[in-house]
Amino acid sequence: MAEILKLQCSICHREYAPDEVQYTCIDCGEVGTLDVLYDYEALRASVSRDRLESSNDHTLWRYRELLPLGSRAVITPLSVGMTPVYAAPRLAAELGVARAWVKDDGRNPTGSLKDRASALVVARAMEAGVKTVSTASTGNAAAALAGISASVGMAPVIFVPASAPEAKIAQLLVYGAKVVLIEGTYDQAFDLCFTICQQKGWYCRNTGINPFTVEGKKTVAFELAEQLGWQIPDVVVVSVGDGNIIAGVHKGFVDLLQLGWISRIPRLIGVQAVGSSPLVRAWKDGISARDMQPVNAETIADSISAGVPRDRAKALRAVRQTDGAFVDVTDDQILQAIPVVAQLTGVFAEPAAAAAFAGVKVAIERDFIQQSEQVAILLTGNGLKDIRRAQQSVGKPVRSAPDVESVLRALSQ
Ligand SMILES: *Cc1c(COP(=O)(O)O)cnc(C)c1O
Ligand SMILES: [Zn+2]
């Protein structure tokens, strides 16, 4: 129940009263995504690590005092957040780093980290009496909005590129969402969604444009810090499409630093697919968010395919301010990472999530991570989301006639 102090443009720093603007900065337009800021001094007096640790709420709502909701807000019922963090010694050995952890956000109710954003956005929509929420998505944000909405009896309108994996589209329909398959790119679906939301008076959850998705996603950093006993790893690695997750991770650590609950922020490393890597390029070439040009995004990791990263300003800032890096990985490296992560940790990750592990390898090669360091990897989505790519990442099982001798022969091959 944190009261919002102000909204501030991530580009020009213009400040707005909490209800002065709904989406992005009036001066900067869409690139000027807004930060939600609080009165940290007041928060320091009213919340404490000890109180938090004694909470028996094992969802993201355990952090409600650090989230932008009114005191009478109805919180959504699905169990989002507090996903497990696993120590991954075999993965650390494979990578050649001191320690590694994976946080399995595929354990969220609809199978990805996006549930964190949708839970908060839907809770705010209900608080404001909004009837229809809408989003464009490559799949997971849509599934999250559809599932969280279903849990409170709402039916969202969702714009999906027609190329999204079928399992993801089925998930939306099962939850009762109204789905429009756009015969075009994610970027086109995104713009259409925003335009139609404004015409219809729907609340737009679109990543980046909506300042509250980051506030939901920041809880993943809160959890990581709390679950590791407030001992912050050297590096946190996350895959990046629009840049909203890495922005959320950054915001979470910034909030904790402001509260005095942690003493430093880890370096943040963002991983993009080679075929969708405008942030890698901008970071290397020192290009500002405002000057970035759209690219034609193409990667098998549909969840990180974004030609115009909508939260590019905050994503670049997250990496630049924390002395982190952006790296890119090929689709082959992503595919190979799926079974490796699964076999070294037991966590089955979708391509976009496994990309983070592939990115750690590249970051080590490029000297962005040292052997003495501790690395946390966010696994952002569940492997069951995209079985077709998972099948491509492994061989075929052995076949056998249904008798003992044949089975033993098949097993010895
Ligand atoms: C959305 C998503 C990402 C990337 O998040 P952005 O905010 O678009 O950078 C990574 N992995 C998975 C599984 C996702 O669904
Ligand atoms: Zn601005």
PDB file of N, CA and C in Angstrom, residues 285-361:
ATOM      1  N   ASP A 285      27.332   0.799 -29.056  1.00  0.00           N
ATOM      2  CA  ASP A 285      27.647   2.003 -29.822  1.00  0.00           C
ATOM      3  C   ASP A 285      27.353   3.289 -29.061  1.00  0.00           C
ATOM      4  N   GLY A 286      26.887   3.157 -27.831  1.00  0.00           N
ATOM      5  CA  GLY A 286      26.595   4.357 -27.046  1.00  0.00           C
ATOM      6  C   GLY A 286      25.444   5.188 -27.597  1.00  0.00           C
ATOM      7  N   ILE A 287      24.481   4.518 -28.207  1.00  0.00           N
ATOM      8  CA  ILE A 287      23.323   5.219 -28.767  1.00  0.00           C
ATOM      9  C   ILE A 287      22.256   5.396 -27.684  1.00  0.00           C
ATOM     10  N   SER A 288      21.598   6.543 -27.695  1.00  0.00           N
ATOM     11  CA  SER A 288      20.574   6.785 -26.677  1.00  0.00           C
ATOM     12  C   SER A 288      19.269   6.112 -27.083  1.00  0.00           C
ATOM     13  N   ALA A 289      18.407   5.918 -26.099  1.00  0.00           N
ATOM     14  CA  ALA A 289      17.107   5.282 -26.360  1.00  0.00           C
ATOM     15  C   ALA A 289      16.338   6.075 -27.414  1.00  0.00           C
ATOM     16  N   ARG A 290      16.436   7.385 -27.322  1.00  0.00           N
ATOM     17  CA  ARG A 290      15.691   8.240 -28.242  1.00  0.00           C
ATOM     18  C   ARG A 290      16.140   8.056 -29.692  1.00  0.00           C
ATOM     19  N   ASP A 291      17.428   7.746 -29.873  1.00  0.00           N
ATOM     20  CA  ASP A 291      17.960   7.649 -31.240  1.00  0.00           C
ATOM     21  C   ASP A 291      17.937   6.233 -31.810  1.00  0.00           C
ATOM     22  N   MET A 292      17.482   5.271 -31.032  1.00  0.00           N
ATOM     23  CA  MET A 292      17.484   3.890 -31.543  1.00  0.00           C
ATOM     24  C   MET A 292      16.509   3.739 -32.704  1.00  0.00           C
ATOM     25  N   GLN A 293      16.947   2.928 -33.687  1.00  0.00           N
ATOM     26  CA  GLN A 293      16.108   2.680 -34.859  1.00  0.00           C
ATOM     27  C   GLN A 293      15.506   1.273 -34.779  1.00  0.00           C
ATOM     28  N   PRO A 294      14.281   1.108 -35.305  1.00  0.00           N
ATOM     29  CA  PRO A 294      13.669  -0.226 -35.296  1.00  0.00           C
ATOM     30  C   PRO A 294      14.457  -1.220 -36.150  1.00  0.00           C
ATOM     31  N   VAL A 295      14.462  -2.482 -35.742  1.00  0.00           N
ATOM     32  CA  VAL A 295      15.064  -3.535 -36.571  1.00  0.00           C
ATOM     33  C   VAL A 295      13.976  -4.560 -36.897  1.00  0.00           C
ATOM     34  N   ASN A 296      14.224  -5.409 -37.881  1.00  0.00           N
ATOM     35  CA  ASN A 296      13.312  -6.518 -38.147  1.00  0.00           C
ATOM     36  C   ASN A 296      13.700  -7.668 -37.234  1.00  0.00           C
ATOM     37  N   ALA A 297      12.855  -7.940 -36.256  1.00  0.00           N
ATOM     38  CA  ALA A 297      13.208  -8.948 -35.264  1.00  0.00           C
ATOM     39  C   ALA A 297      12.893 -10.337 -35.790  1.00  0.00           C
ATOM     40  N   GLU A 298      13.878 -11.247 -35.625  1.00  0.00           N
ATOM     41  CA  GLU A 298      13.614 -12.622 -36.000  1.00  0.00           C
ATOM     42  C   GLU A 298      14.416 -13.584 -35.136  1.00  0.00           C
ATOM     43  N   THR A 299      13.703 -14.343 -34.316  1.00  0.00           N
ATOM     44  CA  THR A 299      14.345 -15.343 -33.472  1.00  0.00           C
ATOM     45  C   THR A 299      13.330 -16.415 -33.103  1.00  0.00           C
ATOM     46  N   ILE A 300      13.841 -17.608 -32.821  1.00  0.00           N
ATOM     47  CA  ILE A 300      12.950 -18.686 -32.368  1.00  0.00           C
ATOM     48  C   ILE A 300      12.430 -18.421 -30.958  1.00  0.00           C
ATOM     49  N   ALA A 301      13.119 -17.536 -30.230  1.00  0.00           N
ATOM     50  CA  ALA A 301      12.700 -17.229 -28.860  1.00  0.00           C
ATOM     51  C   ALA A 301      11.642 -16.126 -28.938  1.00  0.00           C
ATOM     52  N   ASP A 302      10.407 -16.535 -29.204  1.00  0.00           N
ATOM     53  CA  ASP A 302       9.358 -15.544 -29.512  1.00  0.00           C
ATOM     54  C   ASP A 302       9.169 -14.518 -28.397  1.00  0.00           C
ATOM     55  N   SER A 303       9.418 -14.905 -27.161  1.00  0.00           N
ATOM     56  CA  SER A 303       9.163 -13.974 -26.052  1.00  0.00           C
ATOM     57  C   SER A 303      10.173 -12.830 -25.972  1.00  0.00           C
ATOM     58  N   ILE A 304      11.265 -12.947 -26.701  1.00  0.00           N
ATOM     59  CA  ILE A 304      12.225 -11.827 -26.696  1.00  0.00           C
ATOM     60  C   ILE A 304      12.416 -11.283 -28.108  1.00  0.00           C
ATOM     61  N   SER A 305      11.394 -11.458 -28.933  1.00  0.00           N
ATOM     62  CA  SER A 305      11.453 -10.927 -30.285  1.00  0.00           C
ATOM     63  C   SER A 305      10.782  -9.562 -30.286  1.00  0.00           C
ATOM     64  N   ALA A 306      11.560  -8.509 -30.396  1.00  0.00           N
ATOM     65  CA  ALA A 306      11.002  -7.148 -30.345  1.00  0.00           C
ATOM     66  C   ALA A 306      11.886  -6.211 -31.146  1.00  0.00           C
ATOM     67  N   GLY A 307      11.382  -5.718 -32.238  1.00  0.00           N
ATOM     68  CA  GLY A 307      12.160  -4.829 -33.114  1.00  0.00           C
ATOM     69  C   GLY A 307      12.320  -3.430 -32.543  1.00  0.00           C
ATOM     70  N   VAL A 308      11.356  -3.044 -31.721  1.00  0.00           N
ATOM     71  CA  VAL A 308      11.400  -1.732 -31.067  1.00  0.00           C
ATOM     72  C   VAL A 308      11.206  -1.974 -29.569  1.00  0.00           C
ATOM     73  N   PRO A 309      12.291  -2.209 -28.837  1.00  0.00           N
ATOM     74  CA  PRO A 309      12.102  -2.501 -27.408  1.00  0.00           C
ATOM     75  C   PRO A 309      11.388  -1.334 -26.718  1.00  0.00           C
ATOM     76  N   ARG A 310      10.201  -1.625 -26.205  1.00  0.00           N
ATOM     77  CA  ARG A 310       9.344  -0.537 -25.730  1.00  0.00           C
ATOM     78  C   ARG A 310       9.875   0.110 -24.467  1.00  0.00           C
ATOM     79  N   ASP A 311      10.634  -0.641 -23.697  1.00  0.00           N
ATOM     80  CA  ASP A 311      11.200  -0.034 -22.494  1.00  0.00           C
ATOM     81  C   ASP A 311      12.702   0.176 -22.664  1.00  0.00           C
ATOM     82  N   ARG A 312      13.066   0.591 -23.860  1.00  0.00           N
ATOM     83  CA  ARG A 312      14.498   0.719 -24.168  1.00  0.00           C
ATOM     84  C   ARG A 312      15.207   1.723 -23.264  1.00  0.00           C
ATOM     85  N   ALA A 313      14.519   2.786 -22.910  1.00  0.00           N
ATOM     86  CA  ALA A 313      15.179   3.793 -22.074  1.00  0.00           C
ATOM     87  C   ALA A 313      15.555   3.202 -20.719  1.00  0.00           C
ATOM     88  N   LYS A 314      14.604   2.522 -20.111  1.00  0.00           N
ATOM     89  CA  LYS A 314      14.900   1.956 -18.784  1.00  0.00           C
ATOM     90  C   LYS A 314      15.862   0.775 -18.871  1.00  0.00           C
ATOM     91  N   ALA A 315      15.780   0.019 -19.971  1.00  0.00           N
ATOM     92  CA  ALA A 315      16.670  -1.141 -20.117  1.00  0.00           C
ATOM     93  C   ALA A 315      18.121  -0.685 -20.253  1.00  0.00           C
ATOM     94  N   LEU A 316      18.344   0.332 -21.083  1.00  0.00           N
ATOM     95  CA  LEU A 316      19.706   0.850 -21.238  1.00  0.00           C
ATOM     96  C   LEU A 316      20.210   1.428 -19.922  1.00  0.00           C
ATOM     97  N   ARG A 317      19.331   2.125 -19.238  1.00  0.00           N
ATOM     98  CA  ARG A 317      19.714   2.723 -17.956  1.00  0.00           C
ATOM     99  C   ARG A 317      20.069   1.626 -16.942  1.00  0.00           C
ATOM    100  N   ALA A 318      19.291   0.541 -16.924  1.00  0.00           N
ATOM    101  CA  ALA A 318      19.545  -0.547 -15.963  1.00  0.00           C
ATOM    102  C   ALA A 318      20.958  -1.100 -16.146  1.00  0.00           C
ATOM    103  N   VAL A 319      21.343  -1.277 -17.402  1.00  0.00           N
ATOM    104  CA  VAL A 319      22.655  -1.851 -17.679  1.00  0.00           C
ATOM    105  C   VAL A 319      23.758  -0.812 -17.473  1.00  0.00           C
ATOM    106  N   ARG A 320      23.532   0.400 -17.951  1.00  0.00           N
ATOM    107  CA  ARG A 320      24.579   1.427 -17.822  1.00  0.00           C
ATOM    108  C   ARG A 320      24.818   1.800 -16.365  1.00  0.00           C
ATOM    109  N   GLN A 321      23.741   1.976 -15.606  1.00  0.00           N
ATOM    110  CA  GLN A 321      23.919   2.420 -14.216  1.00  0.00           C
ATOM    111  C   GLN A 321      24.515   1.345 -13.323  1.00  0.00           C
ATOM    112  N   THR A 322      24.321   0.087 -13.673  1.00  0.00           N
ATOM    113  CA  THR A 322      24.836  -0.970 -12.797  1.00  0.00           C
ATOM    114  C   THR A 322      26.174  -1.509 -13.298  1.00  0.00           C
ATOM    115  N   ASP A 323      26.692  -0.880 -14.372  1.00  0.00           N
ATOM    116  CA  ASP A 323      27.959  -1.334 -14.910  1.00  0.00           C
ATOM    117  C   ASP A 323      27.831  -2.750 -15.469  1.00  0.00           C
ATOM    118  N   GLY A 324      26.665  -3.055 -15.977  1.00  0.00           N
ATOM    119  CA  GLY A 324      26.414  -4.377 -16.532  1.00  0.00           C
ATOM    120  C   GLY A 324      26.780  -4.460 -17.994  1.00  0.00           C
ATOM    121  N   ALA A 325      26.053  -5.275 -18.742  1.00  0.00           N
ATOM    122  CA  ALA A 325      26.359  -5.444 -20.166  1.00  0.00           C
ATOM    123  C   ALA A 325      25.130  -5.997 -20.878  1.00  0.00           C
ATOM    124  N   PHE A 326      25.140  -5.849 -22.181  1.00  0.00           N
ATOM    125  CA  PHE A 326      24.196  -6.570 -23.032  1.00  0.00           C
ATOM    126  C   PHE A 326      24.994  -7.545 -23.878  1.00  0.00           C
ATOM    127  N   VAL A 327      24.500  -8.768 -24.013  1.00  0.00           N
ATOM    128  CA  VAL A 327      25.141  -9.736 -24.902  1.00  0.00           C
ATOM    129  C   VAL A 327      24.071 -10.353 -25.802  1.00  0.00           C
ATOM    130  N   ASP A 328      24.526 -10.866 -26.945  1.00  0.00           N
ATOM    131  CA  ASP A 328      23.579 -11.547 -27.817  1.00  0.00           C
ATOM    132  C   ASP A 328      23.971 -13.008 -28.003  1.00  0.00           C
ATOM    133  N   VAL A 329      22.960 -13.838 -28.224  1.00  0.00           N
ATOM    134  CA  VAL A 329      23.165 -15.285 -28.402  1.00  0.00           C
ATOM    135  C   VAL A 329      22.402 -15.739 -29.646  1.00  0.00           C
ATOM    136  N   THR A 330      22.955 -16.731 -30.322  1.00  0.00           N
ATOM    137  CA  THR A 330      22.304 -17.218 -31.538  1.00  0.00           C
ATOM    138  C   THR A 330      21.134 -18.139 -31.185  1.00  0.00           C
ATOM    139  N   ASP A 331      20.269 -18.344 -32.153  1.00  0.00           N
ATOM    140  CA  ASP A 331      19.151 -19.269 -31.931  1.00  0.00           C
ATOM    141  C   ASP A 331      19.662 -20.672 -31.605  1.00  0.00           C
ATOM    142  N   ASP A 332      20.772 -21.069 -32.229  1.00  0.00           N
ATOM    143  CA  ASP A 332      21.349 -22.379 -31.915  1.00  0.00           C
ATOM    144  C   ASP A 332      21.796 -22.454 -30.459  1.00  0.00           C
ATOM    145  N   GLN A 333      22.449 -21.418 -30.009  1.00  0.00           N
ATOM    146  CA  GLN A 333      22.882 -21.399 -28.605  1.00  0.00           C
ATOM    147  C   GLN A 333      21.682 -21.463 -27.657  1.00  0.00           C
ATOM    148  N   ILE A 334      20.594 -20.802 -28.068  1.00  0.00           N
ATOM    149  CA  ILE A 334      19.384 -20.825 -27.242  1.00  0.00           C
ATOM    150  C   ILE A 334      18.806 -22.243 -27.178  1.00  0.00           C
ATOM    151  N   LEU A 335      18.708 -22.870 -28.354  1.00  0.00           N
ATOM    152  CA  LEU A 335      18.163 -24.238 -28.391  1.00  0.00           C
ATOM    153  C   LEU A 335      19.018 -25.179 -27.548  1.00  0.00           C
ATOM    154  N   GLN A 336      20.333 -25.080 -27.716  1.00  0.00           N
ATOM    155  CA  GLN A 336      21.228 -25.965 -26.949  1.00  0.00           C
ATOM    156  C   GLN A 336      21.089 -25.757 -25.450  1.00  0.00           C
ATOM    157  N   ALA A 337      20.778 -24.533 -25.071  1.00  0.00           N
ATOM    158  CA  ALA A 337      20.705 -24.221 -23.637  1.00  0.00           C
ATOM    159  C   ALA A 337      19.516 -24.900 -22.956  1.00  0.00           C
ATOM    160  N   ILE A 338      18.465 -25.177 -23.725  1.00  0.00           N
ATOM    161  CA  ILE A 338      17.240 -25.720 -23.092  1.00  0.00           C
ATOM    162  C   ILE A 338      17.527 -27.030 -22.350  1.00  0.00           C
ATOM    163  N   PRO A 339      18.080 -28.067 -23.020  1.00  0.00           N
ATOM    164  CA  PRO A 339      18.354 -29.303 -22.261  1.00  0.00           C
ATOM    165  C   PRO A 339      19.489 -29.154 -21.257  1.00  0.00           C
ATOM    166  N   VAL A 340      20.441 -28.287 -21.522  1.00  0.00           N
ATOM    167  CA  VAL A 340      21.547 -28.126 -20.564  1.00  0.00           C
ATOM    168  C   VAL A 340      21.020 -27.588 -19.238  1.00  0.00           C
ATOM    169  N   VAL A 341      20.218 -26.539 -19.308  1.00  0.00           N
ATOM    170  CA  VAL A 341      19.640 -25.977 -18.076  1.00  0.00           C
ATOM    171  C   VAL A 341      18.782 -27.030 -17.376  1.00  0.00           C
ATOM    172  N   ALA A 342      17.980 -27.730 -18.165  1.00  0.00           N
ATOM    173  CA  ALA A 342      17.084 -28.728 -17.578  1.00  0.00           C
ATOM    174  C   ALA A 342      17.888 -29.810 -16.861  1.00  0.00           C
ATOM    175  N   GLN A 343      18.987 -30.257 -17.486  1.00  0.00           N
ATOM    176  CA  GLN A 343      19.742 -31.365 -16.921  1.00  0.00           C
ATOM    177  C   GLN A 343      20.655 -30.941 -15.772  1.00  0.00           C
ATOM    178  N   LEU A 344      21.039 -29.676 -15.754  1.00  0.00           N
ATOM    179  CA  LEU A 344      21.912 -29.223 -14.668  1.00  0.00           C
ATOM    180  C   LEU A 344      21.138 -28.669 -13.476  1.00  0.00           C
ATOM    181  N   THR A 345      19.864 -28.372 -13.678  1.00  0.00           N
ATOM    182  CA  THR A 345      19.103 -27.789 -12.559  1.00  0.00           C
ATOM    183  C   THR A 345      17.751 -28.460 -12.320  1.00  0.00           C
ATOM    184  N   GLY A 346      17.246 -29.178 -13.307  1.00  0.00           N
ATOM    185  CA  GLY A 346      15.905 -29.728 -13.177  1.00  0.00           C
ATOM    186  C   GLY A 346      14.809 -28.761 -13.589  1.00  0.00           C
ATOM    187  N   VAL A 347      15.184 -27.598 -14.087  1.00  0.00           N
ATOM    188  CA  VAL A 347      14.173 -26.614 -14.491  1.00  0.00           C
ATOM    189  C   VAL A 347      14.053 -26.590 -16.019  1.00  0.00           C
ATOM    190  N   PHE A 348      12.837 -26.774 -16.487  1.00  0.00           N
ATOM    191  CA  PHE A 348      12.548 -26.790 -17.931  1.00  0.00           C
ATOM    192  C   PHE A 348      12.138 -25.371 -18.337  1.00  0.00           C
ATOM    193  N   ALA A 349      12.966 -24.765 -19.156  1.00  0.00           N
ATOM    194  CA  ALA A 349      12.757 -23.357 -19.508  1.00  0.00           C
ATOM    195  C   ALA A 349      12.375 -23.218 -20.978  1.00  0.00           C
ATOM    196  N   GLU A 350      11.535 -22.248 -21.288  1.00  0.00           N
ATOM    197  CA  GLU A 350      11.213 -21.979 -22.692  1.00  0.00           C
ATOM    198  C   GLU A 350      12.416 -21.287 -23.354  1.00  0.00           C
ATOM    199  N   PRO A 351      12.446 -21.217 -24.681  1.00  0.00           N
ATOM    200  CA  PRO A 351      13.625 -20.661 -25.348  1.00  0.00           C
ATOM    201  C   PRO A 351      14.080 -19.309 -24.797  1.00  0.00           C
ATOM    202  N   ALA A 352      13.161 -18.377 -24.629  1.00  0.00           N
ATOM    203  CA  ALA A 352      13.556 -17.041 -24.164  1.00  0.00           C
ATOM    204  C   ALA A 352      14.185 -17.094 -22.778  1.00  0.00           C
ATOM    205  N   ALA A 353      13.770 -18.037 -21.963  1.00  0.00           N
ATOM    206  CA  ALA A 353      14.322 -18.152 -20.619  1.00  0.00           C
ATOM    207  C   ALA A 353      15.687 -18.830 -20.646  1.00  0.00           C
ATOM    208  N   ALA A 354      15.791 -19.895 -21.431  1.00  0.00           N
ATOM    209  CA  ALA A 354      17.078 -20.582 -21.552  1.00  0.00           C
ATOM    210  C   ALA A 354      18.129 -19.659 -22.160  1.00  0.00           C
ATOM    211  N   ALA A 355      17.680 -18.691 -22.930  1.00  0.00           N
ATOM    212  CA  ALA A 355      18.609 -17.726 -23.529  1.00  0.00           C
ATOM    213  C   ALA A 355      19.468 -17.046 -22.465  1.00  0.00           C
ATOM    214  N   ALA A 356      18.908 -16.860 -21.277  1.00  0.00           N
ATOM    215  CA  ALA A 356      19.677 -16.198 -20.213  1.00  0.00           C
ATOM    216  C   ALA A 356      20.910 -17.024 -19.854  1.00  0.00           C
ATOM    217  N   PHE A 357      20.735 -18.337 -19.794  1.00  0.00           N
ATOM    218  CA  PHE A 357      21.891 -19.209 -19.499  1.00  0.00           C
ATOM    219  C   PHE A 357      22.913 -19.134 -20.637  1.00  0.00           C
ATOM    220  N   ALA A 358      22.429 -19.214 -21.888  1.00  0.00           N
ATOM    221  CA  ALA A 358      23.346 -19.090 -23.026  1.00  0.00           C
ATOM    222  C   ALA A 358      24.101 -17.761 -22.937  1.00  0.00           C
ATOM    223  N   GLY A 359      23.404 -16.742 -22.473  1.00  0.00           N
ATOM    224  CA  GLY A 359      24.018 -15.418 -22.343  1.00  0.00           C
ATOM    225  C   GLY A 359      25.104 -15.367 -21.287  1.00  0.00           C
ATOM    226  N   VAL A 360      24.943 -16.140 -20.228  1.00  0.00           N
ATOM    227  CA  VAL A 360      25.984 -16.162 -19.195  1.00  0.00           C
ATOM    228  C   VAL A 360      27.287 -16.684 -19.798  1.00  0.00           C
ATOM    229  N   LYS A 361      27.159 -17.741 -20.607  1.00  0.00           N
ATOM    230  CA  LYS A 361      28.364 -18.296 -21.239  1.00  0.00           C
ATOM    231  C   LYS A 361      29.055 -17.239 -22.086  1.00  0.00           C
TER     232      LYS A 361
END
